[in-house]
Short mmCIF file of C-alpha atoms in Angstrom, two decimals:
data_model
loop_
_atom_site.label_atom_id
_atom_site.label_comp_id
_atom_site.label_asym_id
_atom_site.label_seq_id
_atom_site.Cartn_x
_atom_site.Cartn_y
_atom_site.Cartn_z
CA MET S 1238 43.93 -35.00 -19.96
CA ASN S 1239 40.94 -36.27 -21.82
CA CYS S 1240 40.66 -37.78 -25.32
CA SER S 1241 39.60 -34.54 -26.97
CA ASP S 1242 42.65 -32.64 -25.67
CA CYS S 1243 44.87 -35.52 -26.57
CA LYS S 1244 43.66 -35.73 -30.20
CA GLU S 1245 44.26 -32.02 -30.62
CA LEU S 1246 47.78 -32.31 -29.39
CA ILE S 1247 48.77 -35.48 -31.25
CA GLY S 1248 49.73 -33.58 -34.37
CA ALA S 1249 51.94 -31.19 -32.41
CA LEU S 1250 53.55 -34.15 -30.65
CA MET S 1251 54.45 -35.72 -34.00
CA ASP S 1252 56.07 -32.43 -35.02
CA ASN S 1253 57.91 -32.13 -31.66
CA GLU S 1254 56.31 -28.84 -30.97
CA LEU S 1255 55.04 -29.57 -27.47
CA GLU S 1256 56.68 -28.64 -24.23
CA GLN S 1257 58.06 -31.39 -22.13
CA THR S 1258 55.22 -31.38 -19.65
CA GLN S 1259 52.57 -31.39 -22.37
CA ALA S 1260 54.34 -34.11 -24.36
CA ALA S 1261 54.63 -36.20 -21.19
CA ALA S 1262 50.95 -35.78 -20.48
CA VAL S 1263 50.01 -36.82 -24.02
CA ARG S 1264 52.19 -39.85 -23.92
CA GLU S 1265 50.78 -40.79 -20.55
CA HIS S 1266 47.26 -40.60 -22.00
CA LEU S 1267 48.24 -42.59 -25.08
CA ALA S 1268 49.61 -45.24 -22.81
CA PHE S 1269 46.25 -46.16 -21.38
CA CYS S 1270 43.79 -44.88 -24.06
CA ALA S 1271 43.46 -47.36 -26.93
CA GLU S 1272 41.33 -45.07 -29.06
CA CYS S 1273 43.78 -42.18 -28.99
CA ALA S 1274 46.62 -44.58 -29.53
CA VAL S 1275 45.00 -45.80 -32.77
CA VAL S 1276 44.62 -42.24 -33.94
CA CYS S 1277 48.22 -41.58 -33.14
CA GLU S 1278 49.37 -44.68 -35.03
CA ASP S 1279 47.28 -43.71 -38.09
CA LEU S 1280 48.71 -40.28 -38.11
CA THR S 1281 52.23 -41.63 -37.70
CA SER S 1282 51.81 -43.98 -40.64
CA ILE S 1283 50.44 -41.17 -42.84
CA LEU S 1284 53.36 -38.99 -41.96
CA ASP S 1285 55.76 -41.82 -42.68
CA ALA S 1286 54.17 -42.45 -46.03
CA CYS S 1287 54.44 -38.78 -46.92
CA LYS S 1288 58.07 -38.71 -45.95
CA THR S 1289 59.07 -41.90 -47.76
CA GLY S 1290 56.84 -41.67 -50.92
CA SER S 1291 57.40 -39.81 -54.23
CA ASP S 1292 56.09 -36.30 -54.91
CA GLU S 1293 53.15 -37.55 -57.00
CA ILE S 1294 50.71 -39.78 -55.17
CA VAL S 1295 49.39 -42.34 -57.58
CA PRO S 1296 46.50 -44.41 -56.34
CA PRO S 1297 46.77 -48.14 -56.92
CA ASN S 1298 44.80 -49.19 -59.99
CA SER S 1299 43.73 -45.67 -60.89
CA LYS S 1300 41.54 -46.84 -63.78
CA ALA S 1301 39.39 -48.98 -61.46
CA LEU S 1302 39.16 -46.10 -59.01
CA TRP S 1303 37.99 -43.75 -61.76
CA LEU S 1304 35.33 -46.22 -62.87
CA ARG S 1305 34.04 -46.51 -59.31
CA ILE S 1306 33.89 -42.74 -58.99
CA ASN S 1307 32.13 -42.47 -62.34
CA ASN S 1308 29.57 -45.08 -61.34
CA MET S 1309 28.88 -43.30 -58.09
CA ILE S 1310 28.33 -39.98 -59.90
CA GLU S 1311 25.98 -41.56 -62.43
CA SER S 1312 24.03 -43.34 -59.73
CA GLU S 1313 23.48 -40.00 -57.96
CA VAL S 1314 22.48 -38.18 -61.17
CA LYS S 1315 20.02 -40.91 -62.27
CA PRO S 1316 18.53 -42.42 -59.18
CA ALA S 1317 17.04 -45.80 -59.67
CA PRO S 1318 13.28 -45.79 -60.14
CA SER S 1319 11.62 -46.78 -56.94
CA LEU S 1320 8.11 -47.98 -56.26
CA PRO S 1321 5.73 -45.21 -55.19
CA GLU S 1322 5.41 -45.09 -51.52
CA PRO S 1323 1.97 -45.05 -49.98
CA PRO S 1324 0.96 -41.46 -49.22
CA ALA S 1325 1.82 -40.51 -45.76
CA PRO S 1326 -0.78 -38.73 -43.71
CA ARG S 1327 -0.61 -35.06 -44.68
CA SER S 1328 0.92 -32.85 -42.15
CA TRP S 1329 -0.63 -29.38 -42.27
CA GLY S 1330 2.07 -27.88 -40.31
CA ILE S 1331 -0.17 -25.07 -38.99
CA SER S 1332 1.08 -23.30 -36.02
CA ILE S 1333 -1.18 -22.17 -33.22
CA LEU S 1334 -0.72 -18.59 -34.33
CA ARG S 1335 -1.83 -19.33 -37.87
CA PHE S 1336 -4.78 -21.35 -36.62
CA SER S 1337 -5.88 -18.55 -34.34
CA ALA S 1338 -5.59 -16.00 -37.13
CA ALA S 1339 -7.69 -18.18 -39.46
CA VAL S 1340 -10.39 -18.61 -36.81
CA LEU S 1341 -10.42 -14.88 -36.18
CA VAL S 1342 -10.80 -14.06 -39.88
CA ILE S 1343 -13.63 -16.56 -40.29
CA ALA S 1344 -15.37 -15.20 -37.20
CA VAL S 1345 -15.13 -11.61 -38.44
CA ILE S 1346 -16.42 -12.50 -41.93
CA SER S 1347 -19.31 -14.60 -40.65
CA SER S 1348 -20.24 -11.95 -38.09
CA THR S 1349 -20.27 -9.25 -40.75
CA VAL S 1350 -22.38 -11.33 -43.12
CA THR S 1351 -24.79 -12.29 -40.33
CA TYR S 1352 -25.06 -8.69 -39.19
CA PHE S 1353 -26.00 -7.34 -42.60
CA ALA S 1354 -28.30 -10.26 -43.34
CA LEU S 1355 -30.17 -9.81 -40.07
CA ARG S 1356 -30.33 -6.08 -40.49
CA ASN S 1357 -31.87 -6.40 -43.94
CA TYR S 1358 -34.22 -9.09 -42.70
CA ILE S 1359 -35.45 -7.23 -39.66
CA GLN S 1360 -35.80 -3.85 -41.27
CA PRO S 1361 -38.34 -3.44 -44.07
CA PRO S 1362 -36.94 -2.08 -47.33
CA THR S 1363 -38.62 1.27 -46.84
CA ASP S 1364 -36.85 1.73 -43.55
CA ASP S 1365 -33.38 1.73 -44.98
CA PHE S 1366 -30.56 4.22 -44.71
CA THR S 1367 -32.57 6.78 -46.60
CA SER S 1368 -35.01 7.13 -43.77
CA ARG S 1369 -32.44 7.02 -41.03
CA SER S 1370 -30.42 9.63 -39.28
CA ALA S 1371 -26.96 9.64 -37.80
CA ALA S 1372 -28.59 9.27 -34.39
CA THR S 1373 -29.92 5.84 -35.26
CA GLN S 1374 -26.65 4.62 -36.79
CA THR S 1375 -24.80 1.96 -34.90
CA THR S 1376 -21.17 2.44 -34.00
CA PHE S 1377 -20.20 -0.10 -36.64
CA GLU S 1378 -22.14 1.80 -39.30
CA LYS S 1379 -20.55 5.06 -38.19
CA VAL S 1380 -17.11 3.52 -38.51
CA LEU S 1381 -17.94 2.22 -41.99
CA SER S 1382 -19.28 5.64 -42.94
CA LYS S 1383 -16.13 7.33 -41.69
CA ILE S 1384 -13.90 5.17 -43.81
CA GLY S 1385 -16.17 5.57 -46.79
CA LEU S 1386 -17.37 1.98 -47.06
CA VAL S 1387 -21.01 2.87 -46.35
CA GLU S 1388 -23.02 5.97 -47.19
CA THR S 1389 -24.14 8.19 -44.39
CA PRO S 1390 -27.93 8.54 -44.07
CA GLN S 1391 -27.78 12.00 -45.58
CA GLN S 1392 -25.71 10.83 -48.51
CA ALA S 1393 -28.12 7.95 -49.07
CA ARG S 1394 -31.09 10.31 -48.95
CA GLU S 1395 -29.50 12.72 -51.39
CA ARG S 1396 -28.67 9.88 -53.74
CA ARG S 1397 -32.20 8.54 -53.61
CA LEU S 1398 -33.65 11.99 -54.17
CA LYS S 1399 -31.48 12.49 -57.23
CA GLU S 1400 -32.63 9.15 -58.61
CA ARG S 1401 -36.24 10.05 -57.96
CA GLU S 1402 -35.83 13.47 -59.54
CA ALA S 1403 -34.35 11.90 -62.65
CA ALA S 1404 -37.30 9.50 -62.90
CA ILE S 1405 -39.77 12.32 -62.24
CA GLU S 1406 -38.19 14.40 -64.98
CA TYR S 1407 -38.57 11.52 -67.43
CA TRP S 1408 -42.22 10.84 -66.60
CA ASN S 1409 -43.04 14.53 -66.48
CA ALA S 1410 -41.77 14.92 -70.05
CA ARG S 1411 -44.03 12.08 -71.13
CA VAL S 1412 -47.00 13.58 -69.33
CA MET S 1413 -46.42 16.89 -71.09
CA THR S 1414 -46.62 15.21 -74.46
CA ARG S 1415 -49.83 13.38 -73.57
CA ARG S 1416 -51.56 16.11 -71.60
CA SER S 1417 -53.09 17.84 -74.63
CA GLN S 1418 -55.07 14.69 -75.39
CA TRP S 1419 -56.69 14.53 -71.96
CA ASP S 1420 -60.20 15.73 -71.32
CA ARG S 1421 -60.88 18.57 -68.92
CA VAL S 1422 -61.81 16.28 -66.00
CA THR S 1423 -58.55 14.37 -66.27
CA ARG S 1424 -56.46 17.52 -66.53
CA GLU S 1425 -58.07 19.11 -63.51
CA ALA S 1426 -57.82 15.95 -61.44
CA PHE S 1427 -54.16 15.53 -62.31
CA ASP S 1428 -53.33 19.14 -61.43
CA ARG S 1429 -55.20 18.95 -58.12
CA ASN S 1430 -53.42 15.79 -57.05
CA LEU S 1431 -50.01 16.94 -58.17
CA GLN S 1432 -50.49 20.14 -56.21
CA VAL S 1433 -51.27 18.20 -53.03
CA ILE S 1434 -48.12 16.16 -53.44
CA GLU S 1435 -46.04 19.25 -54.23
CA GLU S 1436 -47.24 20.87 -51.02
CA SER S 1437 -46.01 17.87 -49.06
CA VAL S 1438 -42.66 17.91 -50.87
CA LYS S 1439 -42.29 21.59 -50.04
CA ASP S 1440 -43.17 21.06 -46.37
CA TYR S 1441 -40.71 18.22 -45.85
CA THR S 1442 -37.95 20.00 -47.74
CA THR S 1443 -38.38 23.04 -45.51
CA ILE S 1444 -38.28 20.89 -42.37
CA LEU S 1445 -35.17 19.06 -43.55
CA ASN S 1446 -33.41 22.31 -44.38
CA GLN S 1447 -33.97 23.38 -40.80
CA ASP S 1448 -33.23 19.99 -39.27
CA PRO S 1449 -31.37 17.58 -41.56
CA GLU S 1450 -31.48 14.94 -38.83
CA ASP S 1451 -35.28 14.70 -38.81
CA GLU S 1452 -35.51 11.10 -39.96
CA LEU S 1453 -39.30 11.04 -40.14
CA SER S 1454 -39.39 13.98 -42.54
CA GLY S 1455 -36.65 12.33 -44.58
CA GLU S 1456 -38.70 9.19 -44.81
CA MET S 1457 -41.85 11.11 -45.70
CA LEU S 1458 -40.06 13.15 -48.35
CA ASP S 1459 -38.90 9.91 -49.91
CA ALA S 1460 -42.49 8.60 -49.80
CA VAL S 1461 -44.08 11.66 -51.39
CA MET S 1462 -41.43 11.79 -54.10
CA ASN S 1463 -42.35 8.19 -54.82
CA ASP S 1464 -46.04 9.18 -54.91
CA LYS S 1465 -45.24 11.96 -57.34
CA MET S 1466 -43.33 9.63 -59.61
CA ASN S 1467 -46.19 7.11 -59.53
CA LEU S 1468 -48.79 9.78 -60.31
CA LEU S 1469 -46.78 10.99 -63.30
CA ARG S 1470 -46.13 7.46 -64.51
CA ASP S 1471 -49.80 6.47 -64.23
CA PHE S 1472 -51.00 9.52 -66.09
CA ALA S 1473 -48.33 9.20 -68.76
CA ASP S 1474 -50.25 6.15 -69.96
CA LEU S 1475 -53.43 8.11 -70.62
CA MET N 369 -120.85 33.88 -76.43
CA PRO N 370 -120.81 30.19 -77.16
CA LEU N 371 -118.60 30.94 -80.11
CA ARG N 372 -116.31 32.96 -77.84
CA ARG N 373 -116.17 30.01 -75.39
CA GLU N 374 -115.29 27.65 -78.22
CA TYR N 375 -112.51 29.99 -79.25
CA VAL N 376 -111.18 30.19 -75.67
CA PHE N 377 -111.41 26.44 -75.34
CA SER N 378 -109.49 25.86 -78.53
CA ARG N 379 -106.87 28.40 -77.40
CA GLN N 380 -106.40 26.61 -74.08
CA THR N 381 -106.18 23.31 -75.88
CA ALA N 382 -103.52 24.64 -78.16
CA VAL N 383 -101.45 25.87 -75.23
CA LYS N 384 -101.79 22.53 -73.48
CA THR N 385 -100.89 20.70 -76.63
CA THR N 386 -97.84 22.88 -77.09
CA MET N 387 -96.75 22.26 -73.52
CA LEU N 388 -97.27 18.56 -73.89
CA LEU N 389 -95.28 18.49 -77.07
CA SER N 390 -92.51 20.44 -75.34
CA VAL N 391 -92.39 17.92 -72.54
CA VAL N 392 -92.36 15.05 -75.01
CA PHE N 393 -89.58 16.75 -76.96
CA PHE N 394 -87.63 17.34 -73.70
CA PHE N 395 -87.86 13.67 -72.68
CA ALA N 396 -87.09 12.58 -76.19
CA LEU N 397 -83.95 14.70 -76.05
CA PHE N 398 -82.83 13.18 -72.74
CA SER N 399 -83.75 9.69 -73.81
CA GLY N 400 -81.45 10.29 -76.76
CA GLU N 401 -78.61 11.08 -74.38
CA ALA N 402 -79.52 8.09 -72.27
CA SER N 403 -79.30 5.87 -75.28
CA ALA N 404 -75.65 7.05 -75.69
CA GLN N 405 -74.80 5.29 -72.42
CA LYS N 406 -74.07 1.68 -73.24
CA ARG N 407 -74.12 -1.34 -71.05
CA PHE N 408 -71.79 -4.26 -70.88
CA SER N 409 -72.42 -7.59 -69.19
CA LYS N 410 -70.58 -10.86 -69.15
CA ASN N 411 -70.34 -13.97 -66.99
CA TYR N 412 -67.41 -16.27 -66.36
CA PRO N 413 -67.31 -19.53 -64.44
CA ALA N 414 -64.97 -19.28 -61.48
CA GLY N 415 -62.97 -22.13 -60.04
CA GLN N 416 -60.92 -22.24 -56.90
CA ASN N 417 -58.41 -19.44 -56.30
CA VAL N 418 -59.95 -17.16 -58.86
CA ARG N 419 -58.47 -13.72 -59.18
CA LEU N 420 -59.96 -10.53 -60.54
CA ARG N 421 -57.66 -7.87 -61.92
CA LEU N 422 -59.20 -4.66 -63.16
CA MET N 423 -57.58 -1.54 -64.52
CA ASN N 424 -60.07 1.25 -65.10
CA ARG N 425 -59.42 4.74 -66.32
CA THR N 426 -62.24 6.90 -64.99
CA GLY N 427 -65.34 5.81 -63.13
CA THR N 428 -66.63 3.92 -60.14
CA VAL N 429 -65.80 0.30 -59.49
CA THR N 430 -67.87 -1.82 -57.12
CA VAL N 431 -66.85 -5.38 -56.35
CA ILE N 432 -69.20 -7.54 -54.33
CA GLY N 433 -68.58 -11.05 -53.08
CA TRP N 434 -71.38 -13.54 -53.59
CA ASN N 435 -72.08 -17.18 -52.96
CA LYS N 436 -71.71 -18.38 -56.53
CA ALA N 437 -68.84 -19.95 -58.42
CA GLN N 438 -69.25 -17.32 -61.08
CA ILE N 439 -67.98 -13.89 -61.95
CA ASN N 440 -70.47 -11.40 -63.27
CA ILE N 441 -69.18 -8.23 -64.88
CA SER N 442 -71.56 -5.46 -65.69
CA ALA N 443 -70.64 -1.96 -66.69
CA GLU N 444 -72.25 1.29 -67.72
CA LEU N 445 -70.25 3.10 -70.35
CA GLU N 446 -70.49 6.78 -70.98
CA ALA N 447 -69.77 8.13 -74.42
CA PRO N 448 -67.45 7.74 -76.11
CA ALA N 449 -67.85 4.14 -75.07
CA ALA N 450 -64.75 2.23 -74.13
CA ASN N 451 -63.80 -1.17 -75.45
CA ILE N 452 -64.01 -3.80 -72.74
CA VAL N 453 -62.27 -7.04 -73.57
CA PRO N 454 -61.93 -9.20 -70.46
CA GLN N 455 -59.39 -11.99 -70.64
CA ASN N 456 -59.78 -15.28 -68.86
CA LEU N 457 -56.27 -16.54 -68.15
CA SER N 458 -56.47 -19.78 -66.18
CA GLY N 459 -58.13 -18.47 -63.08
CA LEU N 460 -57.36 -14.82 -63.70
CA ILE N 461 -60.04 -12.52 -65.04
CA ASP N 462 -58.15 -9.56 -66.41
CA ILE N 463 -59.89 -6.37 -67.51
CA ASN N 464 -57.61 -3.58 -68.66
CA LEU N 465 -59.25 -0.56 -70.19
CA LEU N 466 -55.94 1.21 -70.72
CA ARG N 467 -54.66 -1.68 -72.78
CA ASP N 468 -57.92 -2.05 -74.70
CA ASN N 469 -58.29 1.67 -75.45
CA GLN N 470 -54.84 2.93 -76.22
CA ASP N 471 -54.78 6.36 -77.88
CA ARG N 472 -58.57 6.55 -77.71
CA GLU N 473 -60.64 9.07 -75.85
CA ILE N 474 -63.16 7.21 -73.73
CA GLY N 475 -65.88 8.18 -71.29
CA SER N 476 -66.24 7.03 -67.73
CA VAL N 477 -66.98 3.38 -67.10
CA ASN N 478 -68.81 2.36 -63.95
CA PHE N 479 -68.29 -1.29 -63.11
CA THR N 480 -70.26 -3.57 -60.85
CA ILE N 481 -68.56 -6.92 -60.54
CA ARG N 482 -69.71 -9.90 -58.53
CA VAL N 483 -67.13 -12.47 -57.60
CA PRO N 484 -67.02 -15.53 -55.33
CA TYR N 485 -66.31 -14.70 -51.68
CA ASN N 486 -62.90 -16.31 -51.86
CA ALA N 487 -61.75 -14.43 -54.95
CA MET N 488 -58.59 -12.35 -54.86
CA VAL N 489 -59.38 -8.81 -55.89
CA ASP N 490 -56.89 -6.39 -57.41
CA ILE N 491 -58.53 -3.25 -58.76
CA GLU N 492 -57.06 -0.01 -59.93
CA THR N 493 -58.32 3.18 -61.48
CA ARG N 494 -56.85 6.52 -62.45
CA ILE N 495 -59.81 8.58 -61.23
CA GLY N 496 -62.92 7.41 -59.37
CA ASN N 497 -64.23 5.59 -56.35
CA LEU N 498 -63.47 1.99 -55.51
CA SER N 499 -65.63 -0.20 -53.31
CA VAL N 500 -65.10 -3.83 -52.30
CA THR N 501 -67.53 -5.78 -50.14
CA ASN N 502 -67.81 -9.30 -48.75
CA ILE N 503 -64.46 -10.75 -49.67
CA SER N 504 -62.65 -13.46 -47.73
CA SER N 505 -59.47 -14.32 -49.58
CA ALA N 506 -55.74 -13.84 -49.64
CA LEU N 507 -55.71 -10.45 -51.36
CA VAL N 508 -57.71 -7.26 -51.60
CA ARG N 509 -55.92 -4.39 -53.30
CA ALA N 510 -57.49 -1.09 -54.27
CA HIS N 511 -55.38 1.59 -55.88
CA ILE N 512 -56.46 4.99 -57.14
CA SER N 513 -53.75 6.94 -58.92
CA SER N 514 -55.29 10.30 -58.12
CA GLU N 515 -58.60 11.07 -56.45
CA GLY N 516 -61.46 8.95 -55.26
CA ALA N 517 -62.70 7.25 -52.12
CA ILE N 518 -61.88 3.67 -51.22
CA THR N 519 -64.41 1.69 -49.22
CA LEU N 520 -63.59 -1.82 -48.11
CA THR N 521 -66.33 -3.44 -46.03
CA ASN N 522 -66.75 -6.90 -44.61
CA ILE N 523 -63.25 -7.93 -45.66
CA GLU N 524 -61.45 -10.97 -44.31
CA ALA N 525 -58.24 -10.95 -46.29
CA THR N 526 -54.67 -11.65 -45.24
CA ASN N 527 -53.23 -8.98 -47.51
CA VAL N 528 -55.01 -5.68 -47.89
CA ALA N 529 -53.71 -2.56 -49.59
CA ALA N 530 -55.57 0.68 -50.24
CA GLU N 531 -53.86 3.71 -51.78
CA ASN N 532 -55.05 7.01 -53.18
CA THR N 533 -53.86 10.60 -53.35
CA ILE N 534 -56.97 12.59 -52.50
CA GLY N 535 -59.95 10.89 -50.89
CA ASP N 536 -61.11 9.00 -47.86
CA ILE N 537 -60.23 5.40 -47.12
CA PHE N 538 -62.52 3.28 -44.99
CA PHE N 539 -61.77 -0.29 -43.99
CA ASP N 540 -64.19 -2.45 -42.05
CA GLY N 541 -63.03 -6.00 -41.63
CA GLU N 542 -61.05 -8.66 -39.84
CA ILE N 543 -57.36 -8.59 -39.09
CA LYS N 544 -56.06 -12.04 -39.94
CA GLU N 545 -53.20 -13.63 -38.06
CA GLY N 546 -49.90 -12.81 -39.77
CA GLY N 547 -51.65 -10.61 -42.30
CA THR N 548 -50.37 -7.40 -43.86
CA TYR N 549 -52.52 -4.28 -44.08
CA ARG N 550 -51.36 -1.11 -45.76
CA PHE N 551 -53.31 2.11 -46.17
CA SER N 552 -51.88 5.24 -47.73
CA SER N 553 -53.30 8.60 -48.71
CA SER N 554 -52.04 12.12 -49.25
CA LYS N 555 -55.17 14.00 -48.36
CA GLY N 556 -58.34 12.64 -46.83
CA SER N 557 -59.23 10.67 -43.76
CA ILE N 558 -58.35 7.05 -43.11
CA ASN N 559 -60.69 5.16 -40.83
CA LEU N 560 -60.10 1.55 -39.88
CA ARG N 561 -62.83 -0.38 -38.13
CA ILE N 562 -61.39 -3.60 -36.79
CA PRO N 563 -62.25 -6.10 -34.04
CA PHE N 564 -61.39 -5.16 -30.46
CA ASN N 565 -59.44 -8.40 -30.05
CA ALA N 566 -57.38 -7.94 -33.23
CA SER N 567 -53.70 -8.70 -32.76
CA PHE N 568 -51.35 -6.48 -34.72
CA ARG N 569 -48.28 -4.31 -34.82
CA MET N 570 -48.96 -0.84 -36.12
CA MET N 571 -47.12 2.07 -37.62
CA ALA N 572 -49.46 4.99 -38.17
CA THR N 573 -48.03 8.24 -39.53
CA ALA N 574 -49.83 11.54 -39.99
CA PRO N 575 -47.00 14.10 -40.21
CA SER N 576 -49.03 17.15 -41.11
CA THR N 577 -52.13 16.91 -38.92
CA ARG N 578 -50.62 14.73 -36.15
CA ASN N 579 -54.18 13.53 -35.72
CA ILE N 580 -53.93 9.82 -34.98
CA SER N 581 -56.71 8.36 -32.90
CA LEU N 582 -56.16 4.86 -31.58
CA GLY N 583 -59.63 4.62 -30.01
CA PRO N 584 -59.96 1.42 -28.01
CA PHE N 585 -56.52 0.20 -29.05
CA VAL N 586 -54.52 2.53 -26.81
CA ASN N 587 -52.28 0.50 -24.52
CA PRO N 588 -48.85 0.78 -22.86
CA ASP N 589 -47.22 -0.85 -25.88
CA THR N 590 -48.18 2.00 -28.20
CA ASN N 591 -45.93 5.05 -28.35
CA TYR N 592 -46.25 8.41 -30.03
CA LEU N 593 -43.02 9.42 -31.74
CA GLY N 594 -41.68 12.47 -33.58
CA ASP N 595 -43.81 15.00 -31.71
CA GLY N 596 -46.95 12.96 -32.27
CA ARG N 597 -46.44 12.52 -35.98
CA ARG N 598 -46.19 8.75 -35.72
CA VAL N 599 -47.53 5.97 -33.52
CA LEU N 600 -45.67 2.71 -33.17
CA GLY N 601 -46.85 -0.16 -31.09
CA LYS N 602 -48.32 -3.58 -30.51
CA VAL N 603 -51.90 -4.47 -29.80
CA ASN N 604 -52.87 -7.83 -28.30
CA GLY N 605 -49.51 -9.40 -29.02
CA GLY N 606 -48.92 -8.11 -32.51
CA SER N 607 -49.48 -10.87 -35.03
CA ALA N 608 -50.48 -8.90 -38.12
CA THR N 609 -48.85 -5.74 -39.48
CA ILE N 610 -50.81 -2.55 -40.10
CA THR N 611 -49.10 0.39 -41.79
CA VAL N 612 -51.06 3.58 -42.24
CA THR N 613 -49.69 6.77 -43.78
CA ASN N 614 -51.68 9.91 -44.33
CA GLN N 615 -49.55 12.85 -45.45
CA ARG N 616 -52.09 15.60 -44.91
CA GLY N 617 -55.06 13.91 -43.27
CA THR N 618 -56.25 12.08 -40.20
CA ILE N 619 -56.07 8.47 -39.06
CA ALA N 620 -58.58 6.80 -36.78
CA PHE N 621 -58.83 3.27 -35.42
CA LEU N 622 -62.33 2.21 -34.50
CA GLY N 623 -63.49 -0.92 -32.67
CA ARG N 624 -66.11 -3.26 -34.10
#
């Protein structure tokens, strides 16, 4: 029998609830184990006190006991002010998983920023999405287009054309108000040049209707619409 | 008979006199019209980094570089004569006929302007020819809103731009290292005469005619794209950038 078994059985021994063999084994252990013997003696004395004492247990000097308890409670509620301890080195407590996730996020963000910065740097402004086709889109751009984060080349072209048409409409209205004040030479020159530009617009529009992916015609249509707007704007001043 | 001869003689004299008077009257009439054409002339001292900016409405503009630290502006004004009020703004000579003649009908103005070789030149007109000669500076820009020919000869500029709608464009000059050269027309021919050893990247586009002649600059690094509508490529390493667009005309590179 070991100490743990013995301590469990001491209580039952005191109450005479053990079998003979178990009680003999416990007593044998208590005979040579001082620690278990002390436990047994303590328990015996407690049981004796319970048997011999009155029903109400009154602690000796109960007033002093209450004061001690009260002091202990107050000391826990209002801890004594202590000097500030020097700051310990901060522990970030970042796990490897968190660290890896942070590195991954930073890498993705910096790669995205670098990609767009380089793309804008390498490609001249005129060679933007407007003048590009789906064939020249990178996989990344296609993915962004699919999820709606970036316009497709056709959408970009249509948007630019609408913007140009709005500007052309504005300048055309101004030209119409000024036109009556022009001399014959100016009127004829304006009409000739506008007609040349209109022919180009018509040609590229026809080509794009047949082949919307023709990036060169898309680019040229954008250019001639710009020329048209500039012609109208320049002559609106006259 | 003598009397008859005298009569004939006086008759002939009268006819001659009448004819002479008619001629005199004819010239007098034309000289009257000639007197309606005014002239303008003004000189400005030019320091370093001088810049000429001209905005004309109708007429020919000729800019010539010369070996003087002076800008000479002369103009012939057709009736009704335009107001010309050049402004000298700390190194910038600014002539703007649109600004100076708002809501006024004006006749053509033909300018001849002499500037130092190293002057930056930025000229623009609504209708008319533009010509720039002997300029070696950072900028030569010639813009015609509608029709007119642009002729740039003996140019050594790092930034050159020539744009019109209808009319030929001719450039004869150097291609500077790292320079930018842009030529654009809707209808006409664009001819560029540049040194054989010029180093540049090019993008030449002639979508309608597909007539792009590279002349002596054909090499394995130049490629025809889009069924011959565009040529992209490098010549002698590709230091400068040349962009040529002719919507309905031809493009030709010539060696000098």
